[in-house]
Coordinates of C-alpha atoms and ligand atoms in Angstrom, one line a residue:
M325 CA 0.2 -0.1 0.0
I326 CA 0.9 3.1 -0.9
F327 CA -0.1 5.5 1.9
E328 CA 1.3 9.1 2.3
S329 CA -0.6 11.3 5.0
G330 CA -3.3 13.4 3.8
S331 CA -3.2 11.4 0.3
E332 CA -5.6 8.6 -0.7
P333 CA -3.9 5.3 -0.3
V334 CA -3.4 2.9 -3.7
I335 CA -3.7 -0.7 -3.1
E336 CA -2.2 -3.8 -4.9
V337 CA -5.0 -6.6 -5.4
G338 CA -4.0 -10.1 -6.1
L339 CA -6.2 -11.5 -8.6
L340 CA -5.0 -14.7 -9.8
L341 CA -2.0 -17.0 -9.6
A342 CA -1.8 -19.4 -12.9
E343 CA 1.0 -20.6 -15.2
K344 CA -0.9 -18.8 -18.0
I345 CA -2.9 -15.9 -17.6
E346 CA -5.0 -14.3 -20.3
V347 CA -6.4 -10.7 -20.0
C348 CA -8.9 -9.2 -22.3
L349 CA -8.0 -5.4 -22.5
H350 CA -10.7 -2.8 -23.2
G351 CA -8.8 0.1 -24.4
N352 CA -5.3 0.6 -24.4
Y353 CA -2.8 -0.4 -21.8
S354 CA 0.7 0.6 -22.3
N355 CA 4.3 0.5 -20.3
K356 CA 7.0 2.6 -21.4
E357 CA 8.0 0.4 -24.7
K358 CA 4.5 -0.8 -25.8
T359 CA 0.9 -0.3 -26.0
F360 CA -1.3 -3.7 -25.5
T361 CA -4.8 -3.5 -26.5
N362 CA -7.5 -6.8 -27.0
N363 CA -6.4 -9.7 -26.2
I364 CA -3.0 -10.7 -24.6
E365 CA -1.6 -14.1 -23.0
I366 CA 0.9 -14.1 -20.5
T367 CA 3.2 -16.9 -19.8
I368 CA 6.6 -17.9 -18.6
S369 CA 9.7 -18.9 -19.8
D370 CA 13.2 -19.4 -18.1
K371 CA 14.1 -15.4 -18.9
G372 CA 11.1 -14.1 -17.4
L373 CA 7.5 -13.1 -18.7
V374 CA 6.4 -13.7 -22.1
V375 CA 3.6 -11.5 -23.4
D376 CA 1.9 -12.8 -26.8
G377 CA 5.4 -14.6 -27.6
N378 CA 7.5 -11.7 -26.8
F379 CA 9.7 -11.4 -23.7
Y380 CA 9.6 -8.9 -21.4
F381 CA 11.8 -8.0 -18.8
E382 CA 11.2 -5.3 -15.8
P383 CA 12.7 -5.8 -12.2
D384 CA 8.9 -5.6 -11.0
G385 CA 7.7 -7.7 -13.6
L386 CA 5.5 -6.2 -16.4
N387 CA 3.3 -3.2 -15.1
L388 CA 0.7 -1.7 -17.4
K389 CA -1.0 1.6 -16.8
P390 CA -4.7 2.1 -18.5
E391 CA -5.0 5.1 -21.0
N392 CA -8.3 7.2 -20.3
D393 CA -11.0 4.8 -18.9
A394 CA -9.3 1.6 -20.4
T395 CA -10.5 -1.8 -18.1
F396 CA -9.4 -5.4 -18.4
T397 CA -11.4 -8.3 -17.9
V398 CA -9.8 -11.7 -16.5
K399 CA -11.5 -15.2 -17.7
D400 CA -12.4 -17.9 -14.8
V401 CA -11.7 -16.3 -11.3
V402 CA -12.0 -18.6 -8.4
F403 CA -14.4 -17.3 -5.7
G404 CA -15.1 -18.9 -2.2
I405 CA -12.6 -21.0 -2.4
G406 CA -13.5 -24.1 0.5
F407 CA -16.5 -23.0 0.7
H408 CA -20.0 -24.4 -0.6
W409 CA -20.6 -21.6 -3.5
E410 CA -17.2 -21.9 -4.8
R411 CA -17.5 -20.6 -8.7
L412 CA -15.5 -19.0 -11.3
E413 CA -16.4 -15.9 -12.9
D414 CA -15.1 -13.7 -15.6
L415 CA -14.3 -10.4 -14.3
T416 CA -14.0 -6.8 -15.1
F417 CA -11.4 -4.3 -13.7
K418 CA -10.2 -1.2 -13.6
G419 CA -6.9 0.5 -12.7
E420 CA -3.3 -0.4 -13.5
L421 CA -2.4 -4.2 -14.2
G422 CA 0.7 -5.9 -13.1
F423 CA 2.1 -9.3 -13.7
K424 CA 4.8 -10.7 -11.4
I425 CA 6.7 -13.9 -11.1
E426 CA 5.8 -15.7 -8.3
D427 CA 6.9 -19.7 -7.5
R428 CA 7.3 -20.0 -11.1
K429 CA 3.9 -18.9 -11.9
I430 CA 2.3 -15.3 -12.8
R431 CA 0.9 -13.2 -10.0
L432 CA -1.6 -11.0 -11.6
I433 CA -2.1 -7.8 -9.8
N434 CA -4.7 -5.2 -10.0
R435 CA -3.5 -1.3 -8.4
V436 CA -6.4 0.6 -7.5
T437 CA -7.2 3.5 -5.6
L438 CA -8.8 2.3 -2.0
E439 CA -11.9 4.4 -3.0
D440 CA -12.3 2.6 -5.9
Y441 CA -11.5 -0.9 -4.4
L442 CA -14.0 0.2 -1.5
K443 CA -16.5 1.1 -4.3
S444 CA -16.3 -2.8 -5.5
V445 CA -16.1 -4.6 -2.2
I446 CA -19.3 -3.3 -1.0
S447 CA -21.1 -3.2 -3.9
S448 CA -20.8 -6.9 -4.0
E449 CA -21.5 -7.5 -0.5
M450 CA -24.7 -5.5 -0.5
S451 CA -27.7 -5.5 -2.7
A452 CA -29.0 -2.0 -3.7
T453 CA -32.1 -1.9 -1.5
A454 CA -29.9 -1.0 1.8
S455 CA -30.3 1.9 3.4
N456 CA -28.1 4.7 2.8
A457 CA -27.2 4.5 6.9
L458 CA -26.2 0.9 6.2
L459 CA -24.2 1.6 3.0
K460 CA -22.3 4.3 5.1
A461 CA -21.5 2.4 8.2
H462 CA -20.2 -0.3 5.8
A463 CA -18.1 1.8 3.9
V464 CA -16.7 3.7 7.1
M465 CA -16.2 0.4 8.6
S466 CA -14.6 -1.5 5.5
R467 CA -12.2 1.6 4.8
S468 CA -11.1 1.4 8.5
W469 CA -10.4 -2.3 8.5
L470 CA -8.8 -2.2 5.2
I471 CA -6.3 0.7 6.2
A472 CA -5.7 -1.1 10.0
Q473 CA -4.7 -4.1 8.4
L474 CA -2.5 -2.6 5.7
I475 CA -0.4 -0.4 8.6
Q476 CA -0.3 -3.1 10.9
K477 CA 1.0 -6.1 8.6
H478 CA 3.1 -7.4 11.5
K479 CA 1.0 -9.9 13.6
P480 CA 1.7 -13.5 13.9
D481 CA -1.4 -14.9 11.8
T482 CA -2.1 -18.5 12.3
H483 CA -1.5 -19.7 15.5
I484 CA -1.1 -23.4 16.1
A485 CA -0.2 -24.1 19.6
D486 CA -0.5 -28.4 19.8
A487 CA 0.1 -30.0 22.9
S488 CA -0.4 -33.7 23.3
N489 CA -4.2 -33.4 23.7
E490 CA -5.2 -29.8 22.7
I491 CA -5.2 -28.1 19.5
I492 CA -5.5 -24.5 20.1
R493 CA -5.4 -22.5 16.5
W494 CA -6.8 -19.3 15.2
Y495 CA -6.7 -18.0 11.6
D496 CA -6.3 -14.3 11.3
R497 CA -6.1 -12.5 7.7
E498 CA -2.5 -13.9 6.7
D499 CA -0.4 -11.4 5.2
H500 CA 0.5 -11.6 1.6
S501 CA 3.6 -11.0 0.3
G502 CA 3.9 -9.2 -3.2
F503 CA 0.8 -7.4 -2.7
D504 CA -1.8 -5.7 -0.4
V505 CA -4.9 -8.1 -0.3
C506 CA -6.5 -10.8 -2.1
A507 CA -9.5 -10.9 -4.1
D508 CA -11.1 -13.8 -2.0
D509 CA -13.2 -13.8 0.8
H510 CA -9.6 -14.2 3.0
C511 CA -9.4 -10.8 2.6
Q512 CA -12.6 -8.9 1.0
R513 CA -14.6 -10.2 -1.6
Y514 CA -13.4 -8.3 -4.5
Q515 CA -14.9 -8.4 -7.9
G516 CA -13.7 -5.1 -9.9
I517 CA -16.1 -3.4 -11.6
T518 CA -18.2 -6.3 -12.6
R519 CA -21.1 -5.7 -10.1
I520 CA -20.6 -2.1 -9.7
T521 CA -24.2 -1.3 -10.9
N522 CA -25.4 -0.2 -7.2
E523 CA -25.9 3.7 -7.3
K524 CA -26.3 3.6 -3.9
A525 CA -23.5 2.5 -2.4
L526 CA -21.2 4.5 -4.7
K527 CA -22.7 7.5 -3.1
A528 CA -22.4 6.3 0.4
I529 CA -18.5 5.6 -0.3
E530 CA -18.4 9.2 -1.9
E531 CA -20.1 10.6 0.7
T532 CA -18.0 9.2 3.5
R533 CA -14.6 9.5 1.8
G534 CA -11.4 9.0 3.5
L535 CA -13.5 8.8 6.6
V536 CA -12.2 6.3 9.3
L537 CA -13.5 4.9 13.0
K538 CA -10.8 5.9 15.6
F539 CA -9.9 4.7 18.9
K540 CA -7.8 7.3 20.6
D541 CA -4.8 8.1 17.6
E542 CA -5.8 4.3 16.5
I543 CA -7.6 3.4 13.1
C544 CA -9.8 0.7 14.1
D545 CA -9.4 -2.9 13.1
A546 CA -13.1 -2.7 12.6
R547 CA -14.3 -6.4 12.3
F548 CA -17.7 -7.7 11.2
S549 CA -20.0 -11.0 10.9
K550 CA -23.1 -11.7 9.5
C551 CA -25.0 -12.0 12.5
C552 CA -24.1 -11.9 16.3
G553 CA -27.0 -14.1 17.2
G554 CA -27.7 -11.4 19.6
I555 CA -24.6 -10.8 21.6
T556 CA -21.4 -9.7 19.9
E557 CA -18.1 -11.7 20.9
R558 CA -15.5 -10.8 22.3
F559 CA -12.0 -10.5 19.9
D560 CA -10.1 -13.3 21.8
T561 CA -12.6 -16.0 21.5
C562 CA -11.6 -15.8 17.7
W563 CA -8.0 -14.9 17.5
E564 CA -5.2 -13.7 19.9
E565 CA -5.3 -13.3 23.3
E566 CA -6.3 -9.4 22.9
N567 CA -9.3 -7.1 23.6
P568 CA -9.2 -3.9 21.8
P569 CA -11.7 -1.5 23.9
Y570 CA -14.0 -0.6 20.9
L571 CA -14.5 -4.6 20.5
Q572 CA -16.4 -5.4 23.2
P573 CA -19.3 -7.5 24.0
V574 CA -22.9 -5.4 22.8
F575 CA -26.2 -6.7 23.2
D576 CA -27.3 -6.1 19.8
G577 CA -31.0 -4.5 20.6
T578 CA -32.2 -1.8 22.7
G579 CA -31.2 -2.0 26.5
T580 CA -28.9 -4.0 28.0
D581 CA -28.3 -7.5 28.8
T582 CA -26.3 -9.0 31.4
R583 CA -27.3 -12.6 31.4
N584 CA -24.3 -14.6 31.8
Y585 CA -23.6 -16.8 28.7
Y586 CA -20.2 -17.9 29.5
D587 CA -21.3 -21.3 31.5
E588 CA -23.9 -24.1 30.2
A589 CA -26.9 -23.1 32.1
G590 CA -26.3 -19.4 30.7
A591 CA -25.4 -20.5 27.2
K592 CA -28.5 -22.9 27.1
A593 CA -31.1 -20.4 28.3
F594 CA -29.8 -18.1 25.4
I595 CA -29.4 -20.2 22.4
L596 CA -32.5 -22.3 23.0
K597 CA -34.5 -19.0 23.5
D598 CA -36.0 -16.7 20.7
M599 CA -34.9 -13.2 22.0
D600 CA -35.5 -9.5 21.0
A601 CA -32.2 -8.7 19.1
F602 CA -32.0 -6.3 15.8
C603 CA -30.5 -9.7 14.0
N604 CA -33.7 -11.6 14.6
T605 CA -35.5 -11.4 11.5
S606 CA -36.9 -12.9 9.0
D607 CA -37.7 -10.1 6.7
T608 CA -36.4 -11.0 3.5
K609 CA -36.2 -7.4 2.3
I610 CA -33.9 -6.9 5.0
L611 CA -31.9 -10.3 4.6
D612 CA -31.6 -9.0 0.8
Q613 CA -29.6 -5.9 1.7
V614 CA -26.9 -8.1 3.1
L615 CA -26.9 -11.5 2.1
N616 CA -25.9 -12.6 -1.9
D617 CA -28.5 -14.9 -3.6
Y618 CA -25.7 -17.9 -3.0
D619 CA -26.0 -16.6 0.7
R620 CA -29.3 -17.2 0.6
E621 CA -29.1 -20.6 0.3
T622 CA -28.4 -20.9 4.4
P623 CA -31.7 -19.9 5.7
A624 CA -32.0 -20.1 9.2
F625 CA -29.0 -18.1 11.0
F626 CA -30.5 -16.4 14.2
R627 CA -31.0 -19.8 15.7
W628 CA -30.3 -23.1 14.1
K629 CA -29.7 -26.9 14.2
E630 CA -27.3 -29.4 13.2
E631 CA -27.6 -33.2 13.8
M632 CA -24.4 -35.6 13.0
T633 CA -24.0 -38.8 14.2
A634 CA -20.6 -40.1 16.3
L635 CA -19.5 -41.7 13.0
E636 CA -19.8 -38.4 11.3
I637 CA -18.2 -36.8 13.8
K638 CA -15.2 -39.3 13.9
R639 CA -15.0 -39.4 10.2
L640 CA -15.1 -35.6 9.9
L641 CA -11.8 -35.1 12.5
K642 CA -9.4 -36.8 10.9
K643 CA -10.4 -35.3 7.3
K644 CA -10.8 -31.8 8.5
I645 CA -8.3 -31.8 11.0
G646 CA -6.2 -35.1 11.3
I647 CA -6.8 -36.6 14.7
E648 CA -8.2 -40.2 15.5
I649 CA -9.6 -41.1 19.0
G650 CA -11.6 -43.9 18.7
D651 CA -15.5 -43.9 18.6
I652 CA -16.9 -40.4 19.4
L653 CA -18.5 -40.5 22.9
D654 CA -19.4 -36.7 24.0
L655 CA -18.7 -33.3 22.9
I656 CA -17.8 -31.0 26.0
P657 CA -17.8 -27.3 26.0
L658 CA -15.2 -26.3 28.2
D659 CA -14.8 -22.7 27.7
R660 CA -17.5 -19.7 25.9
G661 CA -17.0 -16.1 25.0
A662 CA -19.8 -13.5 25.6
S663 CA -21.8 -14.6 23.0
G664 CA -22.1 -18.3 24.0
R665 CA -19.4 -19.1 21.3
I666 CA -17.0 -22.1 22.2
F667 CA -13.5 -21.7 22.2
R668 CA -12.3 -24.6 23.7
L669 CA -14.5 -27.9 22.9
K670 CA -13.7 -31.4 24.6
I671 CA -14.4 -34.0 22.4
V672 CA -14.2 -37.6 24.6
G673 CA -13.3 -40.6 22.2
S674 CA -13.3 -44.6 23.2
E675 CA -9.5 -44.4 23.2
N676 CA -8.4 -40.5 23.8
E677 CA -9.8 -37.3 23.9
I678 CA -8.7 -33.9 23.0
T679 CA -9.6 -29.7 23.4
I680 CA -10.0 -28.2 20.1
G681 CA -10.2 -24.4 19.6
K682 CA -10.5 -21.3 18.8
E683 CA -13.9 -20.7 17.3
L684 CA -13.1 -21.2 13.5
E685 CA -11.4 -24.5 14.3
I686 CA -14.5 -25.9 16.0
R687 CA -16.5 -24.9 13.2
K688 CA -14.1 -26.2 10.7
A689 CA -13.9 -30.0 12.5
L690 CA -17.6 -30.5 12.9
S691 CA -18.9 -29.6 9.6
E692 CA -18.0 -30.5 6.0
S693 CA -17.4 -26.8 5.3
H694 CA -17.8 -24.6 8.4
L695 CA -20.6 -24.4 11.1
L696 CA -22.4 -21.4 11.3
S697 CA -21.0 -20.5 14.6
S698 CA -19.5 -21.9 17.7
A699 CA -22.2 -20.7 19.5
F700 CA -24.1 -24.1 20.0
V701 CA -25.3 -26.4 22.9
V702 CA -24.9 -29.9 22.2
D703 CA -27.7 -32.7 23.0
K704 CA -26.6 -36.5 22.7
I705 CA -29.0 -39.1 22.1
T706 CA -27.9 -42.8 22.4
D707 CA -29.6 -45.8 20.8
E708 CA -28.9 -48.4 23.1
T709 CA -30.3 -51.2 21.1
R710 CA -28.5 -50.3 18.0
G711 CA -25.4 -48.9 19.8
S712 CA -25.4 -45.5 17.9
T713 CA -25.2 -41.7 19.2
L714 CA -26.8 -39.1 17.6
F715 CA -25.8 -35.2 18.7
K716 CA -27.9 -32.7 17.8
L717 CA -26.5 -28.9 17.8
H718 CA -28.7 -25.9 18.6
G719 CA -26.9 -22.8 17.4
A720 CA -27.1 -19.1 17.7
G721 CA -25.3 -16.8 15.0
W722 CA -23.6 -16.8 11.7
G723 CA -19.7 -15.9 11.4
H724 CA -17.6 -14.9 14.5
G725 CA -19.6 -12.4 15.9
V726 CA -16.8 -9.7 16.8
G727 CA -17.6 -6.0 15.9
L728 CA -20.5 -5.0 13.7
C729 CA -23.5 -7.4 13.2
Q730 CA -24.6 -7.1 9.6
I731 CA -27.9 -8.1 9.6
G732 CA -28.6 -6.2 13.1
A733 CA -26.8 -3.2 11.1
A734 CA -29.4 -3.4 8.4
V735 CA -32.6 -3.8 10.8
M736 CA -31.2 -0.3 12.6
G737 CA -30.7 1.1 9.3
E738 CA -34.3 0.5 8.6
K739 CA -35.3 1.5 11.7
G740 CA -34.1 4.8 11.2
Y741 CA -30.6 4.9 13.1
S742 CA -28.0 7.1 11.7
F743 CA -24.6 5.5 10.2
E744 CA -22.7 7.3 13.2
E745 CA -25.5 5.6 15.5
I746 CA -24.8 2.0 14.1
L747 CA -20.8 2.5 14.2
N748 CA -21.3 3.9 17.8
H749 CA -23.5 1.0 18.8
Y750 CA -21.0 -1.9 17.7
F751 CA -17.9 -0.2 17.8
K752 CA -17.9 1.5 21.6
Q753 CA -15.6 4.6 22.3
T754 CA -14.7 5.5 18.8
S755 CA -14.8 8.4 16.7
L756 CA -15.1 9.4 13.3
E757 CA -12.1 11.1 11.3
K758 CA -11.4 12.3 7.8
I759 CA -8.0 11.4 6.8
Y760 CA -8.0 12.4 3.3
Ligands
ZN825 ZN1 -6.3 -12.1 1.2
ZN826 ZN1 -26.6 -9.3 16.0

C-alpha cells in the first residue's frame, strides 16, 4: 500500500496465480515500451514473462497503465475457495495491471485507489436495496478495517499451539507478500467493476470519502460478521489474546442484557430461547440487503440446528483436522465467549480425548465446510439397542460475531438509525475522522 498522510492510498490486489493468464483489454494499456490492446496471453519462460510470444523483462515484472478509462477482463477467477458456493467468474477491473513471477507462476495484480476498491467490495457485498445508513456504516467500517490491516502488517497470523491433548488454532488474515490483499473472502470479496451497478453504494462511499473509525490515535481494526446471534463476541474468542476496547461485547438490541452466557446453563438459556435482538429477523427485504443469492442458500441463522452421528464426527475429525481418538462418546464445551461461542471444546473418544479451539477450528472440525458458528449447545441421544449416538447441535448466529453484526446493522438502518449511531452501537468509544 502506498499511503502518505493526507492522500488517498493505492492498494495492490492479488487476483490470480497461474501458469498462463489471458486478459482482455478494453482500450489501451501501456508501459514505457509498448501499447497493448485486445486479448493478451501471458506465460513464463526461463528468461521471464512472455506476452503474446514476446519476452518482457522489468525488475518488478510487467506493469501496464490504462489510457483514459480503459479496463480489463480476466477469465475464470475463483471465488469462495473451500466454501459451498465456490465458483468461477469472468471479471472486469479498472486501474493498473501488473504481472509478477511468483513460485514459477504468474501473479496478476490490480493496482487500484482505495476508494475504487471500496466501491467494488461494498457493492458486491450488498444489494441496492440497503439503506443509506447501512451503506455508509459499511463504507466507514471497511475503509477502517482495511487501512488498519495494511498498517499493522506485522502480527502472527495463524496460531498453532498443539499440546498432546489440545489443539488451539486461530486464523487471522495472513499477510500476503508481493501485494496487499487478495480478491477472495480471505481478505474481502473483490470483483472489480463487474458488479458496480449499485448507485446507492457508490453515493455512500463518496459521501464518506476518507472517513475512518478511530479509537484514540489508532484507526480501528473494525471487524464484522453476518449475525452475532444477540450478543457480539469478544476478540480473543476468535483470535489472539488481546481485546481492543472498541471490540467489546454488546447486546444487539435496545437496552442492555447482563445475563451470563459463559456457563452451560447460561448458554443453554440464551441459545434455546428466541430473543428480541436487531439481528433476529426473517424479513427477506432486509436480509436481501446483506446476503447475496448464494448466501441465501442458508436460511436459518439467528437460531439453527444441525445433527450429526458419532460416526460422522469421527470421520470429520480425521478428515478436517487429522485426529483419531476412537469412537466419539461426547462433546463437552469447556470455555465460551460473551455470545455463547465456544472457544475450547473437549471431544471424548473411546481411545483418547482432545480439546480443540478457537471458534473457527471448532466450526471447521464439525462440518464438511463450516458450522454457522461455534455458539451451540449439544444434545446427545444414544440408541442403546443400535449402539449408535446422535449429536443434535442447537446454535446461534452466523460467523465469528465480533464487531458489527451485518444483519443487525441492516435492521437498525431500516429503523431509522443514522450511520454514526450504527457504528457507535457496535464499536464503543470510537470517533469518526476524515484522514484524506
Ligand atoms: Zn487475502
Ligand atoms: Zn446481531
